[in-house]
Amino acid sequence: FLAGFGSLMQDVLWCFSQVKGTIDIGVTEADIISTVEFNHTGELLATGDKGGRVVIFQREQESKNQPHRRGEYNVYSTFQSHEPEFDYLKSLEIEEKINKIRWLPQQNAAYFLLSTNDKTVKLWKVSERDKRPEGYNLKDEDGRLRDPSMITMLRVPVLRPMDLMVEATPRRVFANAHTYHINSISVNSDYETYMSADDLRINLWNFEITNQSFNIVDIKPANMEELTEVITAAEFHPHHCNTFVYSSSKGTIRLCDMRTAALCDRHAKFFEEPEDPSNRSFFSEIISSISDVKFSHSGRYIMTRDYLTVKVWDLNMENRPIETYQVHDYLRSKLCSLYENDCIFDKFECVWNGSDSVIMTGSYNNFFRMFDRNTKRDVTLEASRENSKPRAILKPRKVCVGGKRRKDEISVDSLDFSKKILHTAWHPSENIIAVAATNNLYIFQDKVN
Amino acid sequence: MFVRGLKRKCFDGEEDIEGTLAGIKAIPSYNLQRQSLLDMSLVKLQLCHMLVEPNLCRSVLIANTVRQIQEEMTQDGTWQMINTQSTGQASLDRLVSTDILCRSSREQAEGKHVPSYGTFSKDFEGDQGQDNSETMSTASSVQAPRTLQSNVWEMENPQENKGNFQKSLDQIFETLENKSPNSVEDLFSEVDNSYYDLDTMLTGMMSNTKMGHCDGLETFSSPTNTASNSNCKSDLNELDHIVEILVES
């Protein structure tokens, strides 16, 4: 790891690096970014949007001539992953919005990723072509067949270089396995299987088999009138291929072991924090609903995001989290308004940095927050075009809760709730982060000294 | 258990409103705020039926909120409290409380209430005339909470009030069921059950919340009123029967 990497907030100054997307005031809904994910080396950065498209950026090689430009990300491939569909039986549209992208570890020259919408998961192969064969005997360079009687000698076709072409091809389509909306996909550490989770069920797939999947979790009640809880997120353990977790709308996390039973309806561990009676309100359950769950890289901890907080749990302690971080507690007194305008149902994601020492999550007004687990310091930064000068250092932002507002602070009532940072990603080993702000993708890096 | 956040708003509202807003007589009580939240939640559930495919997590969370409110209202005997208020003032109170819940304290201090009340109640009255013939019955469903409220307050007999309340809720739930795309055909066709899970769930949610109401009614019903209670109970039983058929098929 780089020296001083991510461990002390005061050492890290975040700078603007790049922004992708248009500056237009009116946002085309299809361009809204719905997922962001680095691959395992950080060389590639993928985004999915509401229009069903996937855009992959590749980091350029660092050049000695321009040491300040620490490897910029440029478009590598763009393809239409999912199309809108129509369920004729229910008379309902199936959105093409990409809910999640997950990369497979690289095993050969090609890159593989999983992308999913509400109903269908697809495995995409992204490969480069920089040579083409020339000198066929039976056809000429345009592909037209040559008259055999005109051929007087044989030659061996040779591969000649061509302009680099990046192709994306769908290699597998995993369909018709989910009645409800898929919210998560997770690649297993065995690299042979993966899971897809919807509101009520989790299915286990083998990458090679598309017409079958195993149902490993089913929380659909026999009597649907009794439905009070849904699955909100799920993830495999990074090292133990038999272990996974899933979170619920009631603020609970269940850890399951696939070795114990085929249907993992009985959890091995159950994580839930007892409710604070002094904070109880009609909105308590809604704000306790977990919108994202992520294992640490070490596999020792899980992080959960609910509406107002991020929590870190030790796998060995089920009765409460070991750390709780307030993301935007000033919203607690506004819950009724946020319920009315539906913001209370926004699903924020959360991410670990490469060393599990810093965690990051988004908020409103294009703010995003980082929490250093060691120093307990936190910072609020903003993704905005105003701070978009190359290598400009991001200035910490502050929300004024009451009383006198200082010059650079913003009051709670001035926050723009339409600008929400739901999706962020952190490079696996460096201090590079990608932040999706509606239709723009911001890339920030730490300051190069 | 009380809604601390709401109460705080209530106090803020009092301090700001008293001086600046003449003509608003009532200060919204916790009960009225809770009622507003219930109404808002019911509207949200109906609206989400109109969407392409409702977000199940959101629907479940809203339905749980509705259930919570109803349980609390049943426990603290709020049915009887509603009857003690006079008609006109109570309606206005309800509008006041909804508005205050949804405004920031800054807006409250600036006294923006008075003009918006006029438009708010006017819109309601406008809708009331229009939507009788509409097949898309959202507007009428939104109307239902208000009309049933005023029914409740106008009637003198508390037991009849509850009967009317329950019947009006039935109307809401009926419109909910009819709103889902294939519900009528689905009730009687033989197709794979899983496709109707959503419809079943939504119907089921409503049945469940209805049960909450009926339980509450039972605790307050006098022997003389078993007739109206059994009417609403038989409606429920019929619905449960249909749901059972769906679930078992």
XYZ file of C-alpha atoms in Angstrom:
698
model
C 0.000 0.000 0.000
C 1.030 3.562 -0.503
C 2.440 5.274 2.535
C -0.122 7.189 4.511
C -2.802 5.464 2.541
C -6.230 6.167 3.919
C -5.286 5.783 7.530
C -5.302 9.369 8.729
C -7.938 11.717 7.447
C -5.754 14.717 7.972
C -3.161 13.370 5.610
C -5.593 12.847 2.799
C -6.680 15.792 0.755
C -9.170 14.894 -1.902
C -8.868 16.567 -5.272
C -11.084 16.730 -8.257
C -9.818 14.558 -11.071
C -12.484 14.110 -13.717
C -16.185 14.369 -14.381
C -18.113 12.375 -16.979
C -21.501 13.284 -18.295
C -23.233 16.332 -19.685
C -23.531 19.701 -18.050
C -27.071 20.266 -19.341
C -29.505 21.631 -16.833
C -32.227 19.257 -17.897
C -31.346 15.687 -17.093
C -32.471 12.944 -19.425
C -33.816 10.254 -17.138
C -32.075 7.505 -19.091
C -28.704 9.061 -18.263
C -29.162 8.816 -14.521
C -26.392 6.594 -13.194
C -27.767 3.720 -11.178
C -24.645 1.768 -10.248
C -20.858 2.246 -10.098
C -18.206 -0.422 -9.611
C -14.421 -0.725 -9.914
C -13.047 -4.075 -11.046
C -10.696 -6.043 -8.812
C -7.546 -4.274 -9.952
C -9.063 -0.833 -10.261
C -8.037 -0.665 -13.862
C -11.645 -0.572 -15.006
C -14.585 1.420 -13.715
C -18.095 0.477 -14.825
C -21.300 2.462 -14.588
C -24.858 1.416 -15.344
C -27.695 3.810 -15.991
C -31.464 3.973 -16.070
C -31.455 3.542 -19.822
C -29.956 0.077 -19.510
C -26.520 1.087 -20.756
C -23.169 0.116 -19.330
C -20.159 2.385 -19.766
C -16.725 1.075 -18.858
C -13.824 3.416 -18.260
C -10.227 2.278 -18.349
C -7.393 3.865 -16.510
C -4.681 5.034 -18.802
C -1.102 4.084 -18.150
C 0.685 6.619 -16.049
C 3.225 8.486 -18.097
C 6.476 9.810 -16.801
C 5.971 12.964 -18.818
C 2.875 13.927 -16.871
C 3.285 12.692 -13.334
C 0.471 14.927 -12.108
C -2.104 13.095 -14.116
C -2.272 9.958 -12.091
C -3.868 7.753 -14.631
C -7.099 9.209 -15.933
C -10.103 7.112 -16.726
C -11.289 7.187 -20.317
C -14.151 5.454 -22.032
C -13.208 1.913 -22.904
C -16.502 0.367 -23.932
C -20.168 1.298 -24.083
C -22.970 -1.138 -24.684
C -26.676 -1.609 -24.207
C -26.979 -4.248 -21.537
C -30.718 -4.416 -20.965
C -33.725 -3.323 -22.951
C -37.151 -2.412 -21.599
C -39.488 -5.376 -21.570
C -43.171 -5.865 -21.128
C -44.715 -8.497 -18.930
C -47.886 -9.278 -20.834
C -49.472 -11.291 -18.077
C -49.295 -8.542 -15.502
C -49.525 -5.690 -17.993
C -46.484 -4.156 -16.411
C -43.286 -2.786 -17.830
C -39.977 -4.231 -16.764
C -37.507 -1.390 -16.463
C -34.192 -1.600 -18.210
C -32.458 0.254 -15.411
C -29.222 -1.445 -14.366
C -29.547 -2.101 -10.652
C -26.113 -3.584 -10.057
C -22.863 -4.430 -11.822
C -20.382 -6.865 -10.355
C -17.037 -7.769 -11.910
C -15.584 -11.226 -12.071
C -11.894 -11.553 -11.290
C -9.849 -11.586 -14.442
C -8.759 -15.033 -15.574
C -7.645 -14.371 -19.121
C -7.308 -11.486 -21.507
C -11.010 -10.755 -21.500
C -13.010 -9.010 -18.782
C -16.260 -10.404 -17.440
C -18.989 -8.630 -15.557
C -22.501 -9.340 -14.350
C -25.162 -6.715 -14.886
C -28.753 -6.937 -13.752
C -32.047 -5.125 -14.042
C -35.144 -5.980 -12.002
C -35.606 -9.418 -13.512
C -32.666 -10.642 -15.578
C -28.954 -11.072 -14.904
C -26.500 -11.085 -17.792
C -22.878 -12.107 -18.031
C -20.955 -9.857 -20.398
C -17.581 -10.537 -21.929
C -15.549 -7.493 -22.818
C -12.595 -8.263 -25.035
C -10.154 -6.440 -27.246
C -9.452 -7.048 -30.841
C -6.381 -5.421 -32.308
C -5.483 -7.785 -35.108
C -7.330 -9.131 -38.051
C -6.533 -11.870 -40.504
C -5.645 -10.850 -44.029
C -4.791 -12.759 -47.151
C -7.529 -15.321 -47.481
C -7.387 -17.520 -50.499
C -11.027 -17.899 -51.290
C -12.171 -14.369 -50.741
C -10.665 -10.975 -51.299
C -10.185 -8.185 -48.829
C -13.768 -6.991 -49.185
C -15.110 -10.423 -48.479
C -16.258 -11.181 -51.959
C -15.670 -14.675 -53.140
C -12.893 -15.062 -55.576
C -13.328 -17.047 -58.729
C -11.510 -20.338 -58.009
C -10.195 -20.583 -61.528
C -8.353 -17.317 -61.047
C -6.387 -18.538 -58.066
C -2.907 -19.491 -59.157
C -1.133 -19.820 -55.832
C -1.886 -20.485 -52.205
C -0.913 -18.214 -49.349
C -1.203 -18.420 -45.624
C -3.428 -15.718 -44.092
C -1.555 -13.509 -41.658
C -2.711 -11.447 -38.721
C -2.174 -7.781 -39.221
C -2.642 -5.055 -36.630
C -5.781 -2.980 -36.730
C -7.228 -0.165 -34.668
C -8.170 -1.379 -31.239
C -11.740 -2.490 -31.031
C -13.405 -3.345 -27.755
C -16.296 -5.732 -28.057
C -18.903 -6.555 -25.482
C -20.848 -9.733 -25.995
C -23.509 -11.273 -23.790
C -22.255 -14.714 -22.885
C -25.036 -15.816 -20.531
C -28.536 -14.637 -19.810
C -30.001 -15.737 -16.474
C -33.713 -15.073 -16.769
C -37.094 -16.080 -15.395
C -35.938 -16.837 -11.897
C -37.256 -13.820 -10.050
C -40.863 -12.899 -9.406
C -39.854 -9.808 -7.493
C -37.327 -7.086 -8.182
C -33.658 -8.012 -8.022
C -31.807 -5.707 -5.649
C -28.406 -7.446 -5.359
C -25.982 -9.738 -7.117
C -22.811 -11.088 -5.585
C -20.031 -13.196 -7.060
C -18.890 -16.055 -4.849
C -15.240 -16.479 -3.903
C -15.227 -19.819 -5.712
C -15.696 -17.853 -8.945
C -18.040 -20.573 -10.129
C -21.257 -19.398 -8.586
C -23.044 -16.184 -7.796
C -26.265 -15.182 -6.103
C -29.099 -12.871 -7.067
C -31.468 -11.505 -4.450
C -34.926 -10.032 -4.892
C -37.396 -8.719 -2.308
C -38.349 -12.156 -1.050
C -35.928 -14.725 -2.435
C -32.266 -15.374 -3.060
C -31.104 -17.681 -5.846
C -27.751 -19.343 -6.356
C -26.473 -19.734 -9.907
C -23.659 -21.521 -11.599
C -22.109 -19.344 -14.276
C -22.322 -22.153 -16.802
C -25.977 -22.978 -16.264
C -28.674 -20.532 -17.223
C -31.808 -22.638 -17.132
C -31.606 -23.560 -13.465
C -30.889 -21.875 -10.207
C -31.048 -22.998 -6.604
C -33.301 -21.104 -4.264
C -31.331 -20.642 -1.064
C -33.475 -18.124 0.816
C -37.229 -17.717 0.664
C -38.969 -15.382 3.079
C -42.238 -15.223 1.229
C -44.963 -16.019 3.759
C -47.492 -18.686 2.894
C -50.151 -16.108 3.455
C -49.106 -12.917 1.734
C -51.284 -10.960 4.127
C -48.606 -11.630 6.701
C -45.831 -9.970 4.695
C -44.125 -7.363 6.831
C -40.463 -7.678 5.921
C -38.472 -7.848 2.672
C -34.882 -8.565 1.683
C -33.039 -5.363 0.844
C -29.453 -6.460 0.050
C -27.253 -9.552 0.024
C -23.567 -10.374 -0.361
C -21.214 -13.340 -0.263
C -18.372 -13.466 2.211
C -15.156 -12.435 0.427
C -13.267 -15.605 1.375
C -15.680 -18.243 2.664
C -17.670 -19.486 -0.269
C -20.318 -21.055 1.955
C -21.189 -17.864 3.829
C -23.364 -14.942 2.856
C -25.402 -12.226 4.516
C -28.667 -10.555 3.683
C -30.295 -7.486 5.175
C -33.957 -6.672 5.675
C -36.355 -3.768 5.760
C -36.620 -4.201 9.521
C -32.979 -3.372 10.103
C -31.755 -6.909 10.641
C -28.887 -8.823 9.066
C -28.800 -12.564 8.767
C -25.646 -14.547 8.130
C -26.221 -17.915 6.522
C -24.093 -20.977 5.978
C -24.947 -22.948 2.861
C -23.435 -26.093 4.298
C -26.088 -26.492 6.946
C -29.075 -26.840 4.652
C -30.107 -26.476 1.064
C -32.626 -23.816 1.967
C -30.979 -21.291 4.235
C -34.107 -20.061 5.915
C -32.562 -20.508 9.308
C -29.743 -18.145 9.864
C -26.474 -19.027 11.502
C -26.218 -15.522 12.948
C -28.746 -12.759 13.438
C -27.579 -9.179 13.794
C -29.966 -6.636 15.232
C -29.511 -3.601 17.400
C -32.097 -3.122 20.130
C -34.313 -0.142 19.518
C -33.704 3.082 21.397
C -37.038 3.766 23.108
C -36.356 7.470 23.439
C -36.098 7.857 19.690
C -39.182 5.875 18.835
C -41.574 7.318 16.289
C -43.842 6.143 13.513
C -40.847 6.447 11.215
C -38.537 4.295 13.303
C -39.021 1.191 11.240
C -38.655 2.966 7.925
C -35.386 4.618 8.881
C -34.075 1.350 10.270
C -34.548 -0.372 6.915
C -31.101 -1.329 5.623
C -30.392 -0.113 2.110
C -26.953 -1.686 1.656
C -24.740 -4.306 3.293
C -21.047 -4.820 2.507
C -18.422 -7.152 3.874
C -15.079 -5.591 4.699
C -12.211 -6.744 2.503
C -10.883 -8.681 5.457
C -14.169 -10.511 5.881
C -14.233 -9.746 9.589
C -16.803 -6.986 9.538
C -19.989 -6.020 7.777
C -21.140 -2.486 7.170
C -24.801 -1.553 6.862
C -26.473 1.652 5.724
C -29.847 2.743 6.950
C -31.478 6.085 6.344
C -29.570 8.155 8.879
C -26.522 6.092 9.839
C -23.773 3.732 8.742
C -22.985 0.899 11.126
C -20.044 -1.474 11.345
C -20.692 -4.891 12.826
C -18.224 -7.468 14.035
C -19.225 -10.887 12.755
C -18.649 -12.235 16.228
C -21.068 -9.866 17.925
C -24.693 -10.067 16.962
C -26.410 -7.920 19.529
C -25.177 -4.526 18.430
C -22.828 -2.824 15.960
C -19.324 -1.969 17.098
C -19.441 1.416 15.405
C -22.239 3.778 14.404
C -21.686 6.869 12.298
C -24.254 9.623 11.822
C -24.531 10.527 8.175
C -27.060 13.358 8.375
C -28.727 13.307 11.755
C -30.118 16.802 11.142
C -32.739 15.099 9.005
C -34.218 13.358 12.033
C -36.567 16.239 12.738
C -37.618 16.377 9.096
C -38.695 12.791 8.744
C -42.330 13.641 8.174
C -41.514 15.877 5.221
C -39.096 13.315 3.898
C -41.811 10.698 4.194
C -44.217 12.889 2.303
C -41.841 13.504 -0.600
C -40.655 9.890 -0.556
C -37.033 10.768 0.128
C -37.206 8.596 3.213
C -37.242 5.591 0.887
C -34.001 6.547 -0.894
C -31.545 3.683 -0.911
C -28.034 4.886 -0.173
C -25.082 2.568 -0.678
C -21.879 2.432 1.338
C -18.312 1.349 0.550
C -15.074 0.403 2.284
C -11.682 1.655 1.229
C -9.048 -0.903 0.329
C -7.634 -1.221 3.837
C -11.043 -1.154 5.589
C -9.956 1.895 7.556
C -12.275 4.441 5.952
C -15.926 4.089 4.946
C -17.878 6.305 2.589
C -21.522 6.930 1.827
C -23.653 9.536 0.085
C -26.165 12.110 1.233
C -28.264 14.931 -0.260
C -27.231 18.143 -1.956
C -24.563 16.104 -3.751
C -22.760 15.691 -0.462
C -20.921 12.522 0.428
C -19.369 11.574 3.726
C -16.248 9.691 4.773
C -15.596 8.255 8.212
C -12.154 7.238 9.380
C -12.619 4.286 11.673
C -9.296 4.748 13.425
C -9.197 8.458 14.122
C -12.981 8.823 14.306
C -12.727 11.889 12.134
C -15.285 12.472 9.419
C -15.567 14.797 6.477
C -18.339 16.000 4.190
C -17.426 16.697 0.588
C -19.451 17.849 -2.368
C -19.553 16.678 -5.958
C -20.277 19.778 -7.960
C -19.229 21.462 -11.143
C -18.045 24.471 -9.188
C -15.254 22.435 -7.661
C -14.282 20.969 -10.988
C -10.958 22.529 -11.727
C -8.253 19.959 -12.346
C -6.553 18.928 -9.107
C -8.621 21.455 -7.154
C -8.705 20.417 -3.532
C -12.182 19.707 -2.237
C -13.178 21.887 0.618
C -15.004 20.218 3.466
C -18.657 21.186 3.673
C -20.742 21.726 6.743
C -24.463 21.728 7.348
C -25.678 24.262 9.844
C -28.219 22.723 12.146
C -29.620 25.686 13.935
C -28.793 29.081 15.254
C -26.337 31.232 13.435
C -25.184 30.051 10.080
C -21.539 30.640 9.373
C -20.413 31.954 6.043
C -19.567 28.683 4.316
C -22.216 26.582 5.950
C -25.452 25.555 4.369
C -28.660 25.358 6.323
C -30.742 22.211 6.394
C -33.640 23.927 4.687
C -31.458 24.931 1.764
C -30.404 21.399 0.969
C -31.386 20.160 -2.447
C -33.046 16.795 -1.921
C -33.188 16.083 -5.617
C -29.397 15.903 -5.711
C -28.712 12.647 -3.993
C -25.518 10.614 -3.992
C -26.750 7.038 -3.825
C -23.860 5.253 -5.556
C -20.154 5.532 -4.860
C -17.131 3.297 -5.388
C -13.623 3.154 -3.957
C -10.600 1.892 -5.858
C -9.483 -1.444 -4.367
C -6.002 -0.303 -3.452
C -5.619 3.430 -4.037
C -7.265 6.611 -2.884
C -9.395 7.055 -5.951
C -13.148 7.324 -5.598
C -15.983 7.464 -8.088
C -19.129 9.337 -7.074
C -22.326 9.237 -9.121
C -24.289 12.482 -8.934
C -27.474 11.939 -10.934
C -26.171 11.852 -14.509
C -22.586 12.830 -13.793
C -19.741 10.649 -12.635
C -17.093 12.386 -10.560
C -13.675 10.904 -9.992
C -11.640 12.224 -7.105
C -8.100 11.320 -6.115
C -5.963 12.162 -3.191
C -3.452 14.903 -3.647
C -0.200 13.913 -5.214
C 2.623 15.518 -3.341
C -44.892 5.790 22.692
C -45.239 9.108 21.014
C -43.910 10.770 17.973
C -41.244 12.946 19.422
C -40.325 14.548 16.157
C -43.894 15.483 15.419
C -44.448 16.894 18.847
C -41.439 19.090 18.493
C -42.858 20.475 15.299
C -46.094 21.028 17.089
C -44.381 23.198 19.674
C -42.459 25.089 17.024
C -45.692 25.679 15.226
C -47.374 27.030 18.310
C -44.690 29.559 19.042
C -44.531 30.780 15.495
C -48.178 30.663 14.643
C -49.727 32.365 17.625
C -48.536 35.821 16.884
C -48.508 35.754 13.106
C -51.608 33.881 12.091
C -54.859 35.277 13.224
C -57.899 33.294 12.267
C -56.380 29.868 12.720
C -58.058 28.847 15.899
C -56.846 25.364 16.510
C -53.368 24.107 17.291
C -52.916 20.624 15.898
C -52.849 17.967 18.510
C -50.842 14.804 18.413
C -53.954 12.881 17.439
C -54.646 15.071 14.468
C -51.076 14.859 13.302
C -51.244 11.116 13.630
C -54.462 11.085 11.647
C -52.793 13.133 8.924
C -49.943 10.673 8.792
C -52.426 7.854 8.447
C -54.221 9.616 5.615
C -50.953 10.423 3.878
C -49.901 6.787 4.141
C -53.159 5.513 2.694
C -52.824 7.911 -0.210
C -49.284 6.717 -0.794
C -50.400 3.119 -0.896
C -53.005 3.929 -3.461
C -50.642 6.000 -5.553
C -48.100 3.230 -5.623
C -50.710 0.987 -7.170
C -50.760 3.277 -10.137
C -47.075 2.937 -10.875
C -45.630 0.585 -13.416
C -44.730 -2.008 -10.837
C -44.875 -0.920 -7.228
C -41.733 -0.993 -5.172
C -42.490 -3.806 -2.754
C -40.153 -2.602 -0.034
C -41.743 0.823 -0.011
C -45.257 -0.642 0.011
C -44.450 -2.937 2.898
C -42.901 -0.126 4.931
C -45.877 2.155 4.353
C -48.322 -0.624 5.171
C -46.436 -1.347 8.395
C -46.678 2.337 9.281
C -50.422 2.288 8.677
C -50.755 -0.797 10.834
C -48.739 0.827 13.614
C -50.905 3.925 13.629
C -54.071 1.889 13.670
C -52.820 -0.254 16.521
C -51.973 2.788 18.550
C -55.262 4.448 17.757
C -57.048 1.318 18.826
C -55.093 1.051 22.044
C -55.638 4.588 23.229
C -59.286 4.594 22.313
C -59.035 7.353 19.776
C -62.228 6.307 18.075
C -64.205 7.856 20.859
C -62.082 10.977 20.988
C -62.798 11.817 17.373
C -66.486 12.115 18.117
C -66.086 14.815 20.718
C -64.940 17.493 18.273
C -67.283 19.745 16.358
C -67.549 19.411 12.604
C -66.199 22.532 10.993
C -63.382 23.234 13.311
C -62.223 19.666 13.245
C -61.980 19.659 9.467
C -59.911 22.784 9.550
C -57.733 21.345 12.258
C -57.025 18.407 10.068
C -55.931 20.610 7.211
C -53.794 22.630 9.570
C -52.033 19.609 10.945
C -51.272 18.123 7.555
C -49.831 21.385 6.388
C -47.674 21.871 9.447
C -46.314 18.366 9.283
C -45.042 18.967 5.818
C -43.613 22.429 6.131
C -40.277 23.477 7.513
C -40.231 25.638 10.596
C -38.905 28.533 8.527
C -41.965 28.493 6.295
C -44.190 28.277 9.313
C -42.570 31.345 10.816
C -43.104 33.292 7.621
C -46.806 32.760 7.968
C -47.452 31.264 4.555
C -50.374 29.252 5.808
C -53.378 31.407 5.201
C -53.455 31.654 1.400
C -52.627 28.013 0.910
C -55.469 26.847 3.102
C -57.900 28.440 0.750
C -56.503 26.657 -2.259
C -56.075 23.417 -0.402
C -59.696 23.104 0.632
C -60.879 24.445 -2.701
C -58.967 21.762 -4.545
C -60.616 19.138 -2.432
C -64.053 20.475 -3.156
C -63.274 20.711 -6.837
C -62.210 17.088 -6.971
C -65.196 15.937 -5.073
C -67.528 17.025 -7.826
C -65.538 15.610 -10.680
C -64.567 12.127 -9.946
C -67.747 10.198 -9.481
C -67.638 8.834 -12.969
C -63.932 8.262 -13.191
C -62.725 4.726 -13.526
C -59.335 5.752 -12.221
C -60.598 6.306 -8.744
C -57.560 7.717 -7.008
C -59.125 11.104 -6.471
C -62.216 9.594 -4.958
C -60.046 7.435 -2.768
C -58.230 10.507 -1.557
C -61.614 11.973 -0.887
C -62.681 9.013 1.132
C -60.602 9.808 4.236
C -61.936 13.335 4.324
C -65.541 12.501 3.719
C -65.484 9.715 6.212
C -63.910 12.035 8.718
C -66.668 14.544 8.319
C -69.183 11.734 8.456
C -67.657 10.675 11.712
C -67.838 14.140 13.171
C -71.317 14.904 11.971
C -73.063 11.811 13.200
C -74.251 11.819 16.755
C -74.308 8.129 17.432
C -70.759 6.965 18.079
C -71.503 3.408 17.064
C -72.901 4.459 13.712
C -69.798 6.552 13.178
C -67.595 3.544 13.407
C -69.798 1.661 11.006
C -69.568 4.478 8.489
C -65.838 4.735 8.980
C -65.397 1.062 8.333
C -67.616 1.147 5.249
C -65.725 4.085 3.802
C -62.463 2.266 4.386
C -63.949 -0.669 2.559
C -64.523 1.651 -0.333
C -60.868 2.627 -0.343
C -59.757 -0.969 -0.222
C -62.139 -1.920 -2.996
C -60.766 0.779 -5.230
C -57.273 -0.433 -4.391
C -58.137 -3.914 -5.502
C -59.823 -2.776 -8.665
C -56.861 -0.639 -9.538
C -54.457 -3.503 -9.955
C -54.380 -4.360 -13.624
C -55.754 -7.845 -13.950
C -57.422 -8.266 -10.626
C -60.957 -8.943 -11.824
C -59.982 -11.575 -14.384
C -57.383 -12.990 -12.071
C -59.887 -13.764 -9.393
C -61.525 -16.375 -11.545
C -58.903 -17.703 -13.891
C -56.551 -20.592 -13.398
C -53.067 -19.339 -13.834
C -49.895 -19.827 -11.889
C -50.227 -18.310 -8.456
C -46.903 -16.533 -8.457
C -48.073 -13.963 -10.988
C -50.669 -12.698 -8.607
C -48.428 -12.498 -5.635
C -48.280 -8.764 -5.970
C -52.017 -8.382 -6.245
C -52.582 -10.884 -3.500
C -50.101 -9.119 -1.292
C -51.688 -5.761 -1.858
C -55.130 -7.163 -1.256
C -53.783 -9.033 1.703
C -52.197 -5.921 3.161
C -55.466 -4.144 3.018
C -57.269 -7.106 4.550
C -54.759 -7.130 7.326
C -55.192 -3.493 8.125
C -58.908 -3.945 7.915
C -58.679 -6.663 10.523
C -56.995 -4.126 12.753
C -59.965 -1.843 12.388
C -62.468 -4.541 12.987
C -60.697 -5.664 16.105
C -60.799 -2.116 17.345
C -64.462 -1.823 16.586
C -65.184 -4.960 18.482
C -63.707 -3.643 21.686
C -65.966 -0.599 21.571
C -69.125 -2.054 20.167
C -72.170 -2.260 22.337
C -74.517 -5.235 22.164
C -77.113 -3.164 20.357
C -74.875 -2.522 17.422
C -73.845 -6.012 16.521
C -75.802 -5.649 13.299
C -73.595 -3.012 11.717
C -70.443 -4.655 12.994
C -71.419 -7.995 11.585
C -72.070 -6.296 8.254
C -68.520 -5.119 8.013
C -67.286 -8.425 9.318
C -69.135 -10.309 6.621
C -67.601 -8.073 3.970
C -64.211 -8.936 5.366
C -64.969 -12.623 5.462
C -65.952 -12.540 1.829
C -62.712 -10.855 0.914
C -60.692 -13.282 2.964
C -62.444 -16.105 1.185
C -61.452 -14.718 -2.185
C -57.900 -14.194 -1.041
C -57.776 -17.750 0.228
C -58.815 -18.994 -3.183
C -56.068 -16.948 -4.805
C -53.405 -18.120 -2.434
C -54.339 -21.756 -2.678
C -54.678 -21.889 -6.444
